[in-house]
Amino acid sequence: SLLSMLLLLSMLLLLLPLPGHSAEKPSVLVIESYHSGYQWDKDYTRALRDELSDSAELTFFQLDTKRLPPDTYQQRADLAWQAYLDLNPDLVILGDDNALKFLADRFLDTQTPVVYLGINNNPRNYFSELMKNITGVLERPLYRRSIAYMREIMAHKLSKVLILFDDGTTAQTLLQEEFKDKNRMVIGSIEMDILLISQIDDWYREINNSADNGYDAIVVGLYHTITDADGMHVPEEEIIRWTSNHSPLPLFAYWDFAVGKEKTIGGLVLDGYDQGQLAAGIVKRVLAGHPLPKIPLSSGQGQLVFSRSQL
């Protein structure tokens, strides 16, 4: 009847959102330095989804700078910037150093709040002015504490350690920030040599010669930007498996993705999920109307993770 139709219509009208009170969630653009298959990205994006999906609409853009050559980074950053302009999000999350390095200055010219995570460098090295709308979470491998645990595991038979990295942005930054551009550091009575390697044959040679060169253990840092003699990217799974199967010495790690069967023993490691959670905590506060905290949060505390099979 007409009456029931009118009743139904008036009920429907009551259900409509009031003007100015849109039920839309705030939009968040996540710009990843790397790619979705990379374990670190998988872990921190999972944390962001777990923590923020209820309160925000998440969109992801990947710069893919672990696999692509450095001369493409600027072009990828331009595409990410275009994605930002198209989406016009309420907040941006920048994952890792390359995203911050190539985009920070552009975001300083906007009113958009920006939260970064996984930053190894001093963030101020990426800004030409004070960060008014940018803050976040640092990521620093725990060298000194790691060495203490390694020494215990090795029953104190540890005097010389080889630390191997690729020569990507993160590794170069760590050499500057933590090692003050020196390839050797002494902590207590333990000597640490850090090598940045770009070619796979050099990596294989360092592993094969490590015991002859007087080392007691190897720490596998990052190995994700290494290329072969033709300049082709070598898959990280291949590198870590070969290293695990051929190393004459015990292998330790700084990141949890390098721990496991046919990988390393483990150690005091950082993990991406923890970084994602810390960043999400800041994002929630900002979306709830709190001002952006001025000081970057400290890095994650790290946790002891070991592989039973590798031990």
CSV table of C-alpha atoms in Angstrom, one decimal:
chain,number,residue,atom,x,y,z
A,1,SER,CA,0.0,0.0,0.0
A,2,LEU,CA,0.9,3.7,-0.3
A,3,LEU,CA,1.4,4.0,3.5
A,4,SER,CA,3.9,1.1,3.7
A,5,MET,CA,5.8,2.5,0.7
A,6,LEU,CA,6.1,5.9,2.4
A,7,LEU,CA,7.2,4.3,5.6
A,8,LEU,CA,9.8,2.3,3.7
A,9,LEU,CA,11.0,5.5,2.0
A,10,SER,CA,11.3,7.5,5.2
A,11,MET,CA,13.2,4.6,6.8
A,12,LEU,CA,15.6,4.5,3.9
A,13,LEU,CA,16.1,8.3,4.2
A,14,LEU,CA,17.0,7.9,7.8
A,15,LEU,CA,19.7,5.4,6.9
A,16,LEU,CA,21.4,7.8,4.5
A,17,PRO,CA,24.5,9.5,5.9
A,18,LEU,CA,24.0,13.2,6.7
A,19,PRO,CA,25.7,15.7,4.4
A,20,GLY,CA,29.2,16.5,5.7
A,21,HIS,CA,29.2,13.3,7.7
A,22,SER,CA,30.5,10.9,5.0
A,23,ALA,CA,31.1,7.4,6.2
A,24,GLU,CA,34.3,7.1,4.1
A,25,LYS,CA,37.5,6.0,5.8
A,26,PRO,CA,40.5,8.3,5.5
A,27,SER,CA,42.8,7.2,2.7
A,28,VAL,CA,46.4,6.3,3.3
A,29,LEU,CA,49.0,5.8,0.5
A,30,VAL,CA,51.9,3.5,1.4
A,31,ILE,CA,54.9,4.0,-0.9
A,32,GLU,CA,57.3,1.0,-0.5
A,33,SER,CA,60.9,1.2,-1.5
A,34,TYR,CA,61.0,-2.4,-2.5
A,35,HIS,CA,58.5,-5.0,-3.7
A,36,SER,CA,55.7,-7.1,-2.3
A,37,GLY,CA,57.6,-10.4,-2.6
A,38,TYR,CA,60.4,-9.1,-0.4
A,39,GLN,CA,60.0,-10.5,3.1
A,40,TRP,CA,60.6,-7.2,4.9
A,41,ASP,CA,57.8,-5.5,2.9
A,42,LYS,CA,55.5,-8.5,3.4
A,43,ASP,CA,55.9,-8.2,7.1
A,44,TYR,CA,55.5,-4.5,7.6
A,45,THR,CA,52.6,-4.2,5.1
A,46,ARG,CA,50.9,-7.1,7.0
A,47,ALA,CA,51.3,-5.1,10.2
A,48,LEU,CA,49.9,-2.0,8.6
A,49,ARG,CA,46.9,-3.9,7.3
A,50,ASP,CA,46.3,-5.6,10.7
A,51,GLU,CA,46.5,-2.3,12.6
A,52,LEU,CA,44.9,0.1,10.1
A,53,SER,CA,42.4,-1.7,7.8
A,54,ASP,CA,39.5,-1.0,10.2
A,55,SER,CA,40.1,2.7,10.3
A,56,ALA,CA,41.7,3.6,6.9
A,57,GLU,CA,41.6,2.8,3.2
A,58,LEU,CA,45.2,1.6,2.3
A,59,THR,CA,46.7,1.9,-1.2
A,60,PHE,CA,50.2,0.6,-2.0
A,61,PHE,CA,52.8,1.7,-4.5
A,62,GLN,CA,56.1,-0.2,-4.9
A,63,LEU,CA,59.3,1.5,-6.1
A,64,ASP,CA,61.0,-1.9,-6.5
A,65,THR,CA,64.5,-0.6,-5.9
A,66,LYS,CA,66.0,-3.9,-4.7
A,67,ARG,CA,65.6,-5.4,-8.2
A,68,LEU,CA,65.8,-2.4,-10.5
A,69,PRO,CA,69.0,-0.6,-11.3
A,70,PRO,CA,69.7,2.8,-9.5
A,71,ASP,CA,69.3,4.9,-12.7
A,72,THR,CA,65.6,4.0,-12.7
A,73,TYR,CA,64.9,5.2,-9.1
A,74,GLN,CA,64.1,8.8,-9.9
A,75,GLN,CA,61.6,7.6,-12.6
A,76,ARG,CA,60.0,5.2,-10.1
A,77,ALA,CA,59.7,8.1,-7.6
A,78,ASP,CA,58.1,10.3,-10.2
A,79,LEU,CA,55.5,7.6,-10.8
A,80,ALA,CA,54.9,7.3,-7.0
A,81,TRP,CA,54.4,11.1,-6.8
A,82,GLN,CA,51.9,10.8,-9.6
A,83,ALA,CA,50.0,8.1,-7.7
A,84,TYR,CA,50.0,10.5,-4.7
A,85,LEU,CA,48.6,13.4,-6.8
A,86,ASP,CA,45.9,11.1,-8.3
A,87,LEU,CA,44.8,9.7,-4.9
A,88,ASN,CA,45.2,12.9,-2.8
A,89,PRO,CA,45.4,10.8,0.4
A,90,ASP,CA,44.9,12.0,3.9
A,91,LEU,CA,48.2,10.5,5.0
A,92,VAL,CA,51.3,9.0,3.4
A,93,ILE,CA,53.5,6.2,4.8
A,94,LEU,CA,57.0,5.9,3.3
A,95,GLY,CA,58.7,2.5,3.7
A,96,ASP,CA,62.5,2.5,3.9
A,97,ASP,CA,65.3,4.8,2.8
A,98,ASN,CA,64.8,5.1,-0.9
A,99,ALA,CA,61.2,6.3,-0.6
A,100,LEU,CA,62.2,9.0,1.9
A,101,LYS,CA,65.4,9.9,0.0
A,102,PHE,CA,63.6,10.5,-3.4
A,103,LEU,CA,60.3,11.9,-2.1
A,104,ALA,CA,60.8,13.7,1.2
A,105,ASP,CA,61.4,17.2,-0.2
A,106,ARG,CA,58.3,17.0,-2.4
A,107,PHE,CA,56.2,16.1,0.6
A,108,LEU,CA,57.6,19.0,2.6
A,109,ASP,CA,55.9,21.3,0.1
A,110,THR,CA,52.5,19.7,1.0
A,111,GLN,CA,50.2,19.8,4.1
A,112,THR,CA,50.0,15.9,4.0
A,113,PRO,CA,51.2,14.2,7.1
A,114,VAL,CA,53.9,11.7,6.3
A,115,VAL,CA,55.0,8.8,8.5
A,116,TYR,CA,58.2,6.8,7.6
A,117,LEU,CA,59.5,3.5,8.7
A,118,GLY,CA,62.6,1.4,8.2
A,119,ILE,CA,65.0,4.3,8.0
A,120,ASN,CA,68.7,3.5,8.4
A,121,ASN,CA,70.1,7.0,7.7
A,122,ASN,CA,69.7,10.1,9.8
A,123,PRO,CA,66.4,11.3,8.4
A,124,ARG,CA,67.7,14.9,8.3
A,125,ASN,CA,70.1,13.8,5.6
A,126,TYR,CA,67.0,13.5,3.3
A,127,PHE,CA,65.4,16.9,4.0
A,128,SER,CA,66.5,20.3,2.9
A,129,GLU,CA,64.6,21.9,5.7
A,130,LEU,CA,63.1,21.1,9.1
A,131,MET,CA,60.5,18.3,9.0
A,132,LYS,CA,57.2,20.0,9.8
A,133,ASN,CA,54.9,17.3,8.5
A,134,ILE,CA,57.2,14.2,8.5
A,135,THR,CA,58.1,11.8,11.4
A,136,GLY,CA,58.5,8.1,11.9
A,137,VAL,CA,60.4,5.0,12.9
A,138,LEU,CA,64.1,4.3,12.5
A,139,GLU,CA,65.6,0.9,11.7
A,140,ARG,CA,69.1,0.2,13.1
A,141,PRO,CA,70.7,-3.2,13.2
A,142,LEU,CA,71.8,-3.9,16.8
A,143,TYR,CA,75.5,-4.4,16.2
A,144,ARG,CA,76.9,-4.1,19.7
A,145,ARG,CA,74.2,-6.2,21.4
A,146,SER,CA,74.3,-8.8,18.6
A,147,ILE,CA,78.0,-9.4,19.1
A,148,ALA,CA,77.5,-10.1,22.8
A,149,TYR,CA,75.0,-12.8,22.0
A,150,MET,CA,77.1,-14.3,19.2
A,151,ARG,CA,80.0,-14.6,21.6
A,152,GLU,CA,77.9,-16.5,24.1
A,153,ILE,CA,76.6,-18.9,21.4
A,154,MET,CA,80.1,-19.5,20.1
A,155,ALA,CA,81.2,-20.3,23.7
A,156,HIS,CA,83.5,-17.2,23.7
A,157,LYS,CA,85.5,-18.5,20.8
A,158,LEU,CA,84.9,-15.3,18.8
A,159,SER,CA,87.6,-12.8,18.0
A,160,LYS,CA,87.1,-11.9,14.3
A,161,VAL,CA,83.8,-11.5,12.5
A,162,LEU,CA,83.1,-10.9,8.8
A,163,ILE,CA,79.9,-8.8,8.1
A,164,LEU,CA,78.7,-9.1,4.5
A,165,PHE,CA,76.3,-6.7,2.8
A,166,ASP,CA,75.3,-5.9,-0.8
A,167,ASP,CA,76.1,-2.3,-1.8
A,168,GLY,CA,72.5,-1.0,-1.9
A,169,THR,CA,71.3,2.3,-0.3
A,170,THR,CA,70.7,0.6,3.1
A,171,ALA,CA,74.2,-0.9,3.3
A,172,GLN,CA,76.0,2.3,2.2
A,173,THR,CA,74.0,4.2,4.8
A,174,LEU,CA,74.9,1.8,7.6
A,175,LEU,CA,78.6,2.0,6.7
A,176,GLN,CA,78.4,5.8,7.1
A,177,GLU,CA,76.1,6.0,10.1
A,178,GLU,CA,77.3,3.0,12.2
A,179,PHE,CA,80.8,2.3,11.0
A,180,LYS,CA,81.7,6.0,10.2
A,181,ASP,CA,82.8,4.9,6.7
A,182,LYS,CA,85.5,2.6,8.1
A,183,ASN,CA,85.5,-1.1,7.1
A,184,ARG,CA,86.7,-2.2,10.5
A,185,MET,CA,85.3,-1.8,14.0
A,186,VAL,CA,86.4,-3.2,17.3
A,187,ILE,CA,83.9,-3.9,20.0
A,188,GLY,CA,85.5,-5.1,23.2
A,189,SER,CA,88.1,-7.7,22.0
A,190,ILE,CA,86.1,-8.6,18.9
A,191,GLU,CA,87.2,-7.3,15.5
A,192,MET,CA,84.5,-6.7,12.9
A,193,ASP,CA,85.2,-6.3,9.2
A,194,ILE,CA,82.3,-5.0,7.0
A,195,LEU,CA,82.4,-5.6,3.3
A,196,LEU,CA,79.9,-4.2,0.7
A,197,ILE,CA,79.7,-6.4,-2.3
A,198,SER,CA,78.0,-5.7,-5.6
A,199,GLN,CA,78.9,-8.8,-7.7
A,200,ILE,CA,77.9,-12.4,-6.9
A,201,ASP,CA,81.4,-13.9,-7.7
A,202,ASP,CA,83.0,-11.6,-5.1
A,203,TRP,CA,80.4,-12.7,-2.5
A,204,TYR,CA,81.1,-16.4,-3.3
A,205,ARG,CA,84.8,-15.8,-3.0
A,206,GLU,CA,84.5,-14.0,0.4
A,207,ILE,CA,82.4,-16.9,1.8
A,208,ASN,CA,84.8,-19.6,0.5
A,209,ASN,CA,87.9,-17.9,1.9
A,210,SER,CA,86.4,-16.7,5.2
A,211,ALA,CA,88.0,-19.4,7.4
A,212,ASP,CA,91.4,-19.1,5.7
A,213,ASN,CA,91.2,-15.3,6.3
A,214,GLY,CA,91.0,-15.9,10.1
A,215,TYR,CA,87.3,-15.2,10.7
A,216,ASP,CA,85.4,-17.2,13.3
A,217,ALA,CA,81.8,-16.4,12.1
A,218,ILE,CA,80.0,-14.5,9.4
A,219,VAL,CA,77.0,-12.1,9.7
A,220,VAL,CA,74.9,-12.0,6.6
A,221,GLY,CA,73.4,-8.5,6.3
A,222,LEU,CA,71.6,-7.7,3.1
A,223,TYR,CA,72.2,-9.5,-0.2
A,224,HIS,CA,69.3,-8.2,-2.2
A,225,THR,CA,70.8,-5.9,-4.8
A,226,ILE,CA,73.7,-8.2,-5.9
A,227,THR,CA,74.1,-8.8,-9.7
A,228,ASP,CA,75.9,-11.3,-11.8
A,229,ALA,CA,78.7,-10.5,-14.3
A,230,ASP,CA,76.2,-9.4,-16.9
A,231,GLY,CA,74.6,-7.0,-14.5
A,232,MET,CA,71.5,-9.1,-14.0
A,233,HIS,CA,69.8,-9.2,-10.5
A,234,VAL,CA,70.5,-12.5,-8.6
A,235,PRO,CA,67.5,-13.8,-6.7
A,236,GLU,CA,68.0,-13.4,-2.9
A,237,GLU,CA,66.8,-16.9,-2.1
A,238,GLU,CA,69.5,-18.3,-4.4
A,239,ILE,CA,72.2,-16.3,-2.6
A,240,ILE,CA,71.2,-17.2,0.9
A,241,ARG,CA,70.8,-20.9,0.1
A,242,TRP,CA,74.2,-21.1,-1.6
A,243,THR,CA,75.8,-19.2,1.4
A,244,SER,CA,74.2,-21.5,3.9
A,245,ASN,CA,75.3,-24.6,2.0
A,246,HIS,CA,78.9,-23.5,1.3
A,247,SER,CA,80.0,-21.4,4.3
A,248,PRO,CA,82.8,-23.0,6.3
A,249,LEU,CA,81.8,-20.9,9.3
A,250,PRO,CA,78.6,-20.3,11.4
A,251,LEU,CA,76.3,-17.8,9.8
A,252,PHE,CA,74.4,-15.1,11.9
A,253,ALA,CA,71.9,-12.5,10.8
A,254,TYR,CA,70.6,-9.0,11.6
A,255,TRP,CA,67.1,-9.4,10.0
A,256,ASP,CA,64.6,-12.2,10.6
A,257,PHE,CA,64.1,-12.9,6.9
A,258,ALA,CA,67.6,-14.4,6.8
A,259,VAL,CA,66.9,-16.9,9.5
A,260,GLY,CA,65.7,-20.4,8.8
A,261,LYS,CA,66.4,-23.7,7.1
A,262,GLU,CA,69.1,-23.3,4.5
A,263,LYS,CA,69.6,-19.7,5.7
A,264,THR,CA,71.4,-18.5,8.9
A,265,ILE,CA,71.4,-19.6,12.5
A,266,GLY,CA,69.8,-16.3,13.6
A,267,GLY,CA,70.7,-13.9,16.3
A,268,LEU,CA,69.3,-10.6,17.7
A,269,VAL,CA,67.3,-9.6,14.7
A,270,LEU,CA,65.0,-6.8,13.5
A,271,ASP,CA,61.7,-7.7,11.9
A,272,GLY,CA,59.4,-5.8,9.6
A,273,TYR,CA,56.2,-6.6,11.5
A,274,ASP,CA,57.5,-4.7,14.5
A,275,GLN,CA,58.4,-1.7,12.3
A,276,GLY,CA,54.9,-1.7,10.8
A,277,GLN,CA,53.3,-1.8,14.2
A,278,LEU,CA,55.4,1.1,15.5
A,279,ALA,CA,54.5,3.2,12.4
A,280,ALA,CA,50.8,2.3,12.6
A,281,GLY,CA,50.7,3.5,16.1
A,282,ILE,CA,51.8,7.0,14.9
A,283,VAL,CA,49.3,6.9,12.0
A,284,LYS,CA,46.4,6.1,14.3
A,285,ARG,CA,47.2,9.1,16.5
A,286,VAL,CA,47.5,11.4,13.5
A,287,LEU,CA,44.2,10.2,12.0
A,288,ALA,CA,42.6,10.7,15.4
A,289,GLY,CA,43.5,14.4,15.2
A,290,HIS,CA,46.7,14.4,17.3
A,291,PRO,CA,49.5,16.6,16.0
A,292,LEU,CA,52.4,14.8,14.3
A,293,PRO,CA,55.1,14.0,16.9
A,294,LYS,CA,58.3,16.0,16.1
A,295,ILE,CA,60.9,13.4,17.1
A,296,PRO,CA,61.3,10.2,15.2
A,297,LEU,CA,60.6,7.1,17.3
A,298,SER,CA,63.5,4.9,18.1
A,299,SER,CA,64.0,1.7,16.2
A,300,GLY,CA,62.5,-1.6,17.2
A,301,GLN,CA,64.2,-3.5,20.1
A,302,GLY,CA,65.0,-6.6,18.1
A,303,GLN,CA,64.4,-10.1,19.2
A,304,LEU,CA,66.4,-13.3,19.5
A,305,VAL,CA,65.3,-15.6,16.7
A,306,PHE,CA,67.1,-18.9,15.9
A,307,SER,CA,66.7,-21.7,13.4
A,308,ARG,CA,66.6,-25.1,15.0
A,309,SER,CA,67.9,-26.8,11.8
A,310,GLN,CA,70.8,-24.4,11.3
A,311,LEU,CA,71.8,-24.6,15.0
